[in-house]
CSV table of C-alpha atoms and ligand atoms in Angstrom, one decimal:
chain,number,residue,atom,x,y,z
A,636,UNK,CA,-172.4,58.7,1.9
A,637,UNK,CA,-175.6,59.5,2.1
A,638,UNK,CA,-178.2,60.5,-0.5
A,639,UNK,CA,-181.3,62.2,0.4
A,640,UNK,CA,-183.4,62.2,-2.4
A,641,UNK,CA,-182.4,58.9,-4.2
A,642,UNK,CA,-181.7,55.5,-3.5
A,643,UNK,CA,-178.1,55.5,-4.7
A,644,UNK,CA,-176.0,58.7,-4.2
A,645,UNK,CA,-174.5,60.3,-7.4
A,646,UNK,CA,-176.9,58.1,-9.5
A,647,UNK,CA,-180.0,60.2,-9.7
A,648,UNK,CA,-181.1,60.7,-13.4
A,649,UNK,CA,-180.2,63.7,-14.9
A,650,UNK,CA,-182.7,65.2,-17.0
A,651,UNK,CA,-183.5,68.0,-19.3
A,652,UNK,CA,-187.0,68.6,-17.5
A,653,UNK,CA,-185.4,69.6,-14.5
A,654,UNK,CA,-184.1,72.8,-16.2
A,655,UNK,CA,-186.6,75.5,-15.3
A,656,UNK,CA,-184.2,78.3,-15.5
A,657,UNK,CA,-182.2,77.3,-18.6
A,658,UNK,CA,-178.4,77.4,-17.7
A,659,UNK,CA,-176.2,76.0,-20.2
A,660,UNK,CA,-172.4,75.8,-19.2
A,661,UNK,CA,-169.9,77.7,-17.0
A,662,UNK,CA,-169.0,80.8,-19.0
A,663,UNK,CA,-165.9,82.1,-17.1
A,664,UNK,CA,-164.7,82.7,-13.4
A,665,UNK,CA,-163.3,86.0,-12.4
A,666,UNK,CA,-161.0,86.7,-9.6
A,667,UNK,CA,-160.5,89.9,-7.9
A,668,UNK,CA,-156.7,90.2,-7.1
A,669,UNK,CA,-154.0,92.4,-5.6
A,670,UNK,CA,-152.0,92.2,-8.8
A,671,UNK,CA,-153.4,90.9,-11.9
A,672,UNK,CA,-150.4,91.2,-14.0
A,673,UNK,CA,-148.6,89.0,-11.8
A,674,UNK,CA,-151.5,86.6,-11.7
A,675,UNK,CA,-151.1,86.0,-15.2
A,676,UNK,CA,-147.6,84.5,-14.5
A,677,UNK,CA,-149.1,82.2,-11.9
A,678,UNK,CA,-152.1,81.1,-14.3
A,679,UNK,CA,-149.7,80.6,-17.0
A,680,UNK,CA,-147.9,77.8,-15.0
A,681,UNK,CA,-151.0,76.0,-14.9
A,682,UNK,CA,-151.2,76.2,-18.8
A,683,UNK,CA,-153.2,79.0,-19.1
A,684,UNK,CA,-153.0,81.5,-22.0
A,685,UNK,CA,-153.7,85.3,-21.6
A,686,UNK,CA,-155.9,86.0,-24.6
A,687,UNK,CA,-157.5,89.4,-24.2
A,688,UNK,CA,-156.8,92.6,-21.8
A,689,UNK,CA,-158.5,95.5,-20.6
A,690,UNK,CA,-156.8,98.3,-19.1
A,691,UNK,CA,-155.2,101.8,-19.4
A,692,UNK,CA,-153.9,101.3,-22.9
A,693,UNK,CA,-157.5,100.7,-24.0
A,694,UNK,CA,-159.2,103.1,-22.2
A,695,UNK,CA,-160.2,101.4,-19.2
A,696,UNK,CA,-159.2,103.9,-16.3
A,697,UNK,CA,-160.6,101.9,-13.5
A,698,UNK,CA,-159.0,98.5,-13.6
A,699,UNK,CA,-156.8,95.9,-15.5
A,700,UNK,CA,-157.9,92.9,-16.4
A,701,UNK,CA,-156.7,89.6,-18.1
A,702,UNK,CA,-158.4,86.9,-19.5
A,703,UNK,CA,-156.8,83.5,-19.6
A,704,UNK,CA,-158.0,80.4,-21.5
A,705,UNK,CA,-157.2,76.8,-21.8
A,706,UNK,CA,-159.6,74.6,-23.9
A,707,UNK,CA,-162.8,75.5,-22.2
A,708,UNK,CA,-161.8,77.1,-19.2
A,709,UNK,CA,-161.6,80.8,-18.9
A,710,UNK,CA,-160.7,82.5,-16.1
A,711,UNK,CA,-160.4,86.4,-15.4
A,712,UNK,CA,-157.9,88.2,-13.1
A,713,UNK,CA,-158.8,92.1,-12.5
A,714,UNK,CA,-157.2,94.3,-10.2
A,715,UNK,CA,-158.5,98.1,-9.6
A,716,UNK,CA,-156.2,101.3,-10.1
A,717,UNK,CA,-157.9,103.2,-7.2
A,718,UNK,CA,-157.7,102.3,-3.7
A,719,UNK,CA,-161.4,102.9,-2.9
A,720,UNK,CA,-162.6,101.1,-5.9
A,721,UNK,CA,-165.4,98.4,-5.0
A,722,UNK,CA,-162.5,95.7,-6.4
A,723,UNK,CA,-159.9,96.9,-3.9
A,724,UNK,CA,-162.1,96.9,-1.2
A,725,UNK,CA,-163.1,93.3,-2.0
A,726,UNK,CA,-159.4,92.5,-1.9
A,727,UNK,CA,-158.3,94.4,1.3
A,728,UNK,CA,-161.2,92.1,2.7
A,729,UNK,CA,-161.1,88.7,1.5
A,730,UNK,CA,-157.5,88.8,-0.2
A,731,UNK,CA,-157.5,87.5,-3.9
A,732,UNK,CA,-160.5,85.3,-4.4
A,733,UNK,CA,-163.7,84.3,-6.6
A,734,UNK,CA,-165.9,87.4,-7.4
A,735,UNK,CA,-168.0,86.0,-10.4
A,736,UNK,CA,-169.5,82.5,-11.3
A,737,UNK,CA,-170.1,83.5,-14.9
A,738,UNK,CA,-172.9,81.4,-16.3
A,739,UNK,CA,-173.9,80.9,-20.0
A,740,UNK,CA,-177.2,81.6,-20.9
A,741,UNK,CA,-179.5,81.8,-24.0
A,742,UNK,CA,-181.4,85.3,-22.7
A,743,UNK,CA,-180.0,87.3,-20.3
A,744,UNK,CA,-183.0,89.5,-19.4
A,745,UNK,CA,-185.2,86.5,-19.3
A,746,UNK,CA,-183.1,84.4,-16.8
A,747,UNK,CA,-182.5,87.7,-14.5
A,748,UNK,CA,-186.3,88.4,-14.5
A,749,UNK,CA,-187.0,85.1,-13.4
A,750,UNK,CA,-184.5,84.6,-11.0
A,751,UNK,CA,-185.5,87.9,-9.5
A,752,UNK,CA,-189.2,86.7,-9.3
A,753,UNK,CA,-187.9,83.4,-7.4
A,754,UNK,CA,-186.1,85.6,-4.9
A,755,UNK,CA,-182.7,86.4,-6.1
A,756,UNK,CA,-181.2,89.8,-5.0
A,757,UNK,CA,-180.4,91.8,-8.5
A,758,UNK,CA,-176.8,93.5,-8.4
A,759,UNK,CA,-176.5,94.5,-12.5
A,760,UNK,CA,-179.6,94.5,-14.3
A,761,UNK,CA,-179.1,93.2,-18.0
A,762,UNK,CA,-176.9,95.4,-20.0
A,763,UNK,CA,-176.0,94.9,-23.7
A,764,UNK,CA,-172.1,95.6,-24.4
A,765,UNK,CA,-171.4,96.5,-28.1
A,766,UNK,CA,-168.1,96.7,-30.2
A,767,UNK,CA,-167.3,96.1,-33.7
A,768,UNK,CA,-167.2,92.6,-32.9
A,769,UNK,CA,-170.9,92.3,-32.0
A,770,UNK,CA,-173.1,92.6,-28.7
A,771,UNK,CA,-172.4,90.4,-25.7
A,772,UNK,CA,-175.2,90.5,-22.8
A,773,UNK,CA,-174.7,90.1,-19.3
A,774,UNK,CA,-176.2,90.7,-15.9
A,775,UNK,CA,-175.6,89.6,-12.1
A,776,UNK,CA,-177.4,88.4,-9.1
A,777,UNK,CA,-175.9,88.0,-5.4
A,778,UNK,CA,-174.5,84.7,-4.4
A,779,UNK,CA,-173.2,83.7,-1.1
A,780,UNK,CA,-170.8,86.3,0.6
A,781,UNK,CA,-169.8,88.8,-1.8
A,782,UNK,CA,-169.9,86.4,-4.5
A,783,UNK,CA,-171.8,86.8,-7.5
A,784,UNK,CA,-173.5,84.9,-10.1
A,785,UNK,CA,-173.4,86.4,-13.7
A,786,UNK,CA,-175.2,85.6,-16.5
A,787,UNK,CA,-173.5,86.0,-19.9
A,788,UNK,CA,-174.6,85.6,-23.5
A,789,UNK,CA,-172.1,85.7,-26.0
A,790,UNK,CA,-173.9,84.1,-28.6
A,791,UNK,CA,-173.9,87.5,-30.7
A,792,UNK,CA,-170.5,88.2,-30.0
A,793,UNK,CA,-167.0,87.5,-31.8
A,794,UNK,CA,-164.4,89.0,-29.6
A,795,UNK,CA,-161.9,87.7,-27.5
A,796,UNK,CA,-163.7,88.4,-24.2
A,797,UNK,CA,-166.0,91.1,-24.3
A,798,UNK,CA,-166.2,95.0,-25.5
A,799,UNK,CA,-163.6,96.6,-23.4
A,800,UNK,CA,-161.3,93.8,-24.1
A,801,UNK,CA,-158.6,93.8,-26.9
A,802,UNK,CA,-157.0,90.4,-28.1
A,803,UNK,CA,-153.5,90.2,-26.3
A,804,UNK,CA,-150.2,88.6,-27.4
A,805,UNK,CA,-148.0,87.5,-24.7
A,806,UNK,CA,-144.0,87.4,-25.1
A,807,UNK,CA,-144.0,84.0,-23.1
A,808,UNK,CA,-145.1,80.5,-25.1
A,809,UNK,CA,-147.7,79.0,-22.9
A,810,UNK,CA,-147.8,75.2,-23.2
A,811,UNK,CA,-151.2,73.9,-22.3
A,812,UNK,CA,-151.3,71.2,-19.4
A,813,UNK,CA,-154.4,69.3,-20.7
A,814,UNK,CA,-156.8,71.0,-18.6
A,815,UNK,CA,-160.2,70.6,-20.4
A,816,UNK,CA,-163.3,72.3,-18.7
A,817,UNK,CA,-164.5,73.2,-15.0
A,818,UNK,CA,-165.7,70.0,-13.4
A,819,UNK,CA,-167.4,71.5,-10.0
A,820,UNK,CA,-166.7,74.4,-8.0
A,821,UNK,CA,-167.2,74.6,-4.4
A,822,UNK,CA,-168.6,77.1,-1.9
A,823,UNK,CA,-167.9,77.5,1.6
A,824,UNK,CA,-170.7,79.1,3.9
A,825,UNK,CA,-171.2,79.7,7.6
A,826,UNK,CA,-172.4,77.0,10.0
A,827,UNK,CA,-176.0,76.4,9.7
A,828,UNK,CA,-176.3,78.3,6.4
A,829,UNK,CA,-175.7,75.2,4.1
A,830,UNK,CA,-179.3,74.5,3.7
A,831,UNK,CA,-180.6,77.9,3.1
A,832,UNK,CA,-177.8,78.2,0.0
A,833,UNK,CA,-178.9,74.6,-1.3
A,834,UNK,CA,-182.3,75.8,-1.3
A,835,UNK,CA,-181.2,78.9,-3.0
A,836,UNK,CA,-179.6,76.9,-5.8
A,837,UNK,CA,-182.8,75.1,-6.4
A,838,UNK,CA,-185.1,78.3,-5.9
A,839,UNK,CA,-183.8,80.6,-7.6
A,840,UNK,CA,-181.6,79.0,-10.3
A,841,UNK,CA,-183.6,75.6,-10.7
A,842,UNK,CA,-180.4,73.2,-9.5
A,843,UNK,CA,-181.3,70.2,-7.9
A,844,UNK,CA,-179.2,68.2,-5.5
A,845,UNK,CA,-177.4,65.1,-6.4
A,846,UNK,CA,-175.4,64.4,-3.4
A,847,UNK,CA,-175.4,64.9,0.4
A,848,UNK,CA,-172.1,64.2,2.7
A,849,UNK,CA,-172.9,64.2,6.4
A,850,UNK,CA,-170.6,64.8,9.0
A,851,UNK,CA,-170.4,61.3,9.8
A,852,UNK,CA,-168.9,60.6,6.6
A,853,UNK,CA,-166.5,63.8,6.2
A,854,UNK,CA,-164.8,64.1,9.4
A,855,UNK,CA,-161.3,63.2,11.0
A,856,UNK,CA,-160.3,63.2,14.7
A,857,UNK,CA,-160.3,66.9,14.9
A,858,UNK,CA,-162.6,68.5,12.4
A,859,UNK,CA,-165.8,67.8,10.4
A,860,UNK,CA,-168.1,69.3,7.8
A,861,UNK,CA,-171.1,68.7,5.8
A,862,UNK,CA,-171.6,69.0,2.2
A,863,UNK,CA,-174.3,69.0,-0.6
A,864,UNK,CA,-174.0,68.8,-4.1
A,865,UNK,CA,-176.2,71.1,-6.5
A,866,UNK,CA,-176.5,70.4,-10.2
A,867,UNK,CA,-178.0,72.3,-13.1
A,868,UNK,CA,-180.4,70.7,-15.6
A,869,UNK,CA,-177.9,69.3,-18.0
A,870,UNK,CA,-175.7,68.4,-15.4
A,871,UNK,CA,-172.9,70.6,-16.6
A,872,UNK,CA,-172.8,72.5,-13.6
A,873,UNK,CA,-172.1,71.0,-10.5
A,874,UNK,CA,-171.8,73.3,-7.1
A,875,UNK,CA,-170.9,71.5,-3.9
A,876,UNK,CA,-171.7,73.6,-0.8
A,877,UNK,CA,-169.8,73.1,2.7
A,878,UNK,CA,-170.6,74.0,6.2
A,879,UNK,CA,-168.2,73.5,9.1
A,880,UNK,CA,-169.7,70.9,11.5
A,881,UNK,CA,-168.7,70.8,15.3
A,882,UNK,CA,-165.2,69.0,15.9
A,883,UNK,CA,-162.6,69.0,18.5
A,884,UNK,CA,-160.4,71.7,16.5
A,885,UNK,CA,-161.0,74.0,14.1
A,886,UNK,CA,-162.4,72.6,10.7
A,887,UNK,CA,-160.9,73.7,7.6
A,888,UNK,CA,-164.0,75.3,6.7
A,889,UNK,CA,-163.9,77.5,9.7
A,890,UNK,CA,-160.2,78.5,8.8
A,891,UNK,CA,-161.0,79.5,5.4
A,892,UNK,CA,-164.3,81.6,6.6
A,893,UNK,CA,-161.6,83.2,9.2
A,894,UNK,CA,-159.2,84.3,6.6
A,895,UNK,CA,-161.6,85.2,3.6
A,896,UNK,CA,-163.8,87.0,6.2
A,897,UNK,CA,-166.7,85.2,4.9
A,898,UNK,CA,-168.3,82.7,2.7
A,899,UNK,CA,-166.9,82.3,-0.5
A,900,UNK,CA,-165.5,80.0,-3.4
A,901,UNK,CA,-163.1,77.5,-1.6
A,902,UNK,CA,-161.7,75.4,-4.6
A,903,UNK,CA,-162.4,75.1,-8.6
A,904,UNK,CA,-161.9,71.6,-10.0
A,905,UNK,CA,-160.9,71.1,-13.6
A,906,UNK,CA,-161.3,68.0,-15.7
A,907,UNK,CA,-158.1,66.6,-17.2
A,908,UNK,CA,-158.1,63.4,-19.7
A,909,UNK,CA,-154.8,62.5,-18.6
A,910,UNK,CA,-154.1,63.5,-15.0
A,911,UNK,CA,-150.6,61.9,-14.8
A,912,UNK,CA,-149.5,64.1,-17.9
A,913,UNK,CA,-151.3,67.2,-16.5
A,914,UNK,CA,-149.8,66.8,-12.6
A,915,UNK,CA,-146.2,66.2,-14.2
A,916,UNK,CA,-146.3,69.3,-16.4
A,917,UNK,CA,-147.8,71.4,-13.2
A,918,UNK,CA,-144.9,70.0,-11.0
A,919,UNK,CA,-142.5,70.8,-13.5
A,920,UNK,CA,-144.0,74.4,-13.4
A,921,UNK,CA,-143.5,74.4,-10.0
A,922,UNK,CA,-147.3,74.1,-8.7
A,923,UNK,CA,-147.7,73.1,-5.2
A,924,UNK,CA,-149.9,70.0,-4.3
A,925,UNK,CA,-151.2,68.5,-0.9
A,926,UNK,CA,-149.5,65.1,-0.4
A,927,UNK,CA,-151.0,62.2,1.6
A,928,UNK,CA,-149.1,60.0,3.6
A,929,UNK,CA,-147.5,57.0,1.9
A,930,UNK,CA,-149.5,54.5,3.9
A,931,UNK,CA,-152.6,56.2,1.6
A,932,UNK,CA,-150.7,54.2,-1.3
A,933,UNK,CA,-149.8,50.8,0.5
A,934,UNK,CA,-153.8,50.4,0.7
A,935,UNK,CA,-155.0,52.2,-2.4
A,936,UNK,CA,-154.8,49.0,-4.7
A,937,UNK,CA,-156.5,46.8,-2.2
A,938,UNK,CA,-159.3,49.7,-2.1
A,939,UNK,CA,-159.2,50.6,-5.8
A,940,UNK,CA,-158.4,47.4,-7.8
A,941,UNK,CA,-157.5,47.5,-11.3
A,942,UNK,CA,-156.9,50.7,-13.1
A,943,UNK,CA,-155.5,52.0,-16.3
A,944,UNK,CA,-153.0,54.1,-14.9
A,945,UNK,CA,-149.6,52.8,-13.3
A,946,UNK,CA,-150.1,52.8,-9.2
A,947,UNK,CA,-146.2,53.7,-9.0
A,948,UNK,CA,-147.0,57.1,-11.2
A,949,UNK,CA,-149.8,57.8,-9.2
A,950,UNK,CA,-148.0,57.3,-6.1
A,951,UNK,CA,-145.0,59.4,-7.3
A,952,UNK,CA,-147.4,62.8,-8.4
A,953,UNK,CA,-149.1,62.3,-5.2
A,954,UNK,CA,-152.6,61.6,-6.9
A,955,UNK,CA,-155.9,60.2,-5.2
A,956,UNK,CA,-158.3,57.4,-6.4
A,957,UNK,CA,-161.8,56.2,-5.6
A,958,UNK,CA,-164.2,54.0,-6.9
A,959,UNK,CA,-167.9,53.7,-6.6
A,960,UNK,CA,-170.6,51.7,-8.8
A,961,UNK,CA,-170.1,53.7,-12.1
A,962,UNK,CA,-166.4,53.4,-12.4
A,963,UNK,CA,-163.5,55.5,-10.9
A,964,UNK,CA,-161.8,58.9,-10.5
A,965,UNK,CA,-158.2,60.4,-10.0
A,966,UNK,CA,-158.0,63.5,-8.2
A,967,UNK,CA,-155.2,66.0,-6.3
A,968,UNK,CA,-155.4,69.3,-4.7
A,969,UNK,CA,-153.2,72.3,-4.9
A,970,UNK,CA,-152.1,74.2,-1.9
A,971,UNK,CA,-154.0,77.6,-1.4
A,972,UNK,CA,-153.0,79.5,-4.4
A,973,UNK,CA,-153.0,82.8,-2.4
A,974,UNK,CA,-151.0,83.8,0.8
A,975,UNK,CA,-154.2,83.0,2.8
A,976,UNK,CA,-155.3,79.6,3.4
A,977,UNK,CA,-158.6,80.3,1.2
A,978,UNK,CA,-159.1,79.5,-2.4
A,979,UNK,CA,-157.2,76.1,-3.9
A,980,UNK,CA,-157.4,74.1,-7.2
A,981,UNK,CA,-158.4,70.7,-7.8
A,982,UNK,CA,-157.4,68.5,-11.0
A,983,UNK,CA,-159.7,65.7,-11.6
A,984,UNK,CA,-159.8,63.0,-14.2
A,985,UNK,CA,-163.2,60.8,-14.3
A,986,UNK,CA,-163.1,57.2,-15.5
A,987,UNK,CA,-166.7,56.6,-15.2
A,988,UNK,CA,-167.4,57.8,-11.8
A,989,UNK,CA,-169.4,61.0,-11.2
A,990,UNK,CA,-168.8,61.3,-7.6
A,991,UNK,CA,-166.6,63.6,-5.8
A,992,UNK,CA,-163.7,61.2,-3.9
A,993,UNK,CA,-165.6,60.6,-0.5
A,994,UNK,CA,-163.2,57.7,0.0
A,995,UNK,CA,-160.4,60.6,0.0
A,996,UNK,CA,-161.7,62.6,2.4
A,997,UNK,CA,-160.5,61.3,5.1
A,998,UNK,CA,-156.9,61.1,3.9
A,999,UNK,CA,-157.0,64.4,2.5
A,1000,UNK,CA,-158.6,66.4,5.6
A,1001,UNK,CA,-155.9,65.0,7.6
A,1002,UNK,CA,-153.2,66.3,5.2
A,1003,UNK,CA,-155.0,69.7,5.2
A,1004,UNK,CA,-154.7,69.4,9.1
A,1005,UNK,CA,-151.2,69.0,9.3
A,1006,UNK,CA,-150.9,72.3,7.0
A,1007,UNK,CA,-153.4,73.8,9.2
A,1008,UNK,CA,-151.3,73.0,12.1
A,1009,UNK,CA,-148.2,74.3,10.4
A,1010,UNK,CA,-150.0,77.7,10.4
A,1011,UNK,CA,-151.0,77.9,13.8
A,1012,UNK,CA,-154.8,77.4,13.2
A,1013,UNK,CA,-155.9,73.9,14.1
B,1513,FE2,FE1,-163.7,69.2,-5.4
C-alpha cells in the first residue's frame, strides 16, 4: 500500500476544515434497471424493504420507481414505460446499473452553484418538489460515464421519499439482514482516467485523497489495477476510483468497462455490525458470494491473529479478513447482481480498520479471474 500524501496510508486525519463543499452523507443510490418490479424482489432478499413507489397509479406516466430501505441505506430502482426514454436507452447500453449517487447537502442551490464554479457540468439545475409532506430540493451534475451526482436536501420534507412517491406496503414480510449504512462506493474508469477523476472529486466536490494502491500492490499473475480513495470532509463518504493497469490478460476492470460500455459504479459496500449473522441470512436467501480457495483460510489465523469471531464461521461462510495498524476488517463480495459482469456488492464489518482489505486483493482477484475465465473473458 502506498500513501501519496501521508506517512501512513489510511491514517491521514479526517478534519472538518477540508469540507469546502459541505456534503453531509449519502442520501440514496438510484439504479436504472430493465424491470424495477422484479429488482424489488432481489433487494428484498438482501433485507431491503420497499417503502415508497411512483408509477402509473400515482400519476407518473414515465417510469415505475421503488424505494428500498434498510437502516440508513436507501436504494431506488427505476424502469421506464417508453422504449425511447432516457432510462430505457441507459439500460440498453449499460444493462442494469447505478445512475445516481445522491448525497445529502444543507443547501442544494449553493452546492450546485459552487460545483459549477469549480468546473462541474450541470445536468439538472436546482429544483423544488412540493407535496403535502413539504418541499424537497434536488439538483444534478455529471460524474464519470453516464453516472450523475445528485444533491438532495430533505430537511423540509416528511414524506416517504420525495414528491411523486407514495408510501408502499408490501404483501411480503422483509426481515432485515443487518446492513446499516453505505461504507464506500467504487467507480471504474478507463485506463489513464483515474487521476482525472481523483482530481475532479477534489476540485469539484472538495474531497481529498486518503489512500493510493498502485498496480504493484493490486495484481495477480494475469491482471492489475490501480486505485485511489477519495473521501468527503467528514469522512463519511468514500469513493475509491479504479483504472485497469497493464497485465498479461484482461483485468476485471477492463471486463467491467467492456460490458458496461464505459465507466460506472463497480460496487457498493455496505456496513454490518455482525457480518457472520448478515452473511448467514443472505446465503439462506440465495445471495451468491465469491469464494476464495481453502488455502486462504489455512493461512488466515497466522496473518490476522486473534479476532472476536470464530475462524470456523468465517471459513464456512467464505468471509475474508484483513488487519492493519488500527484494527481489522471482515468483508465478502457478491457475484455480479445482474447478467452482465458489472455491478456487485460488498458486505463489510469494521473492527477498527479504516482500510479496504488490501491484504485480500490478491486472493479476491484470483477468485474473480476464475469466474472471468468461466465467462470466456480472461
Ligand atoms: Fe470495496
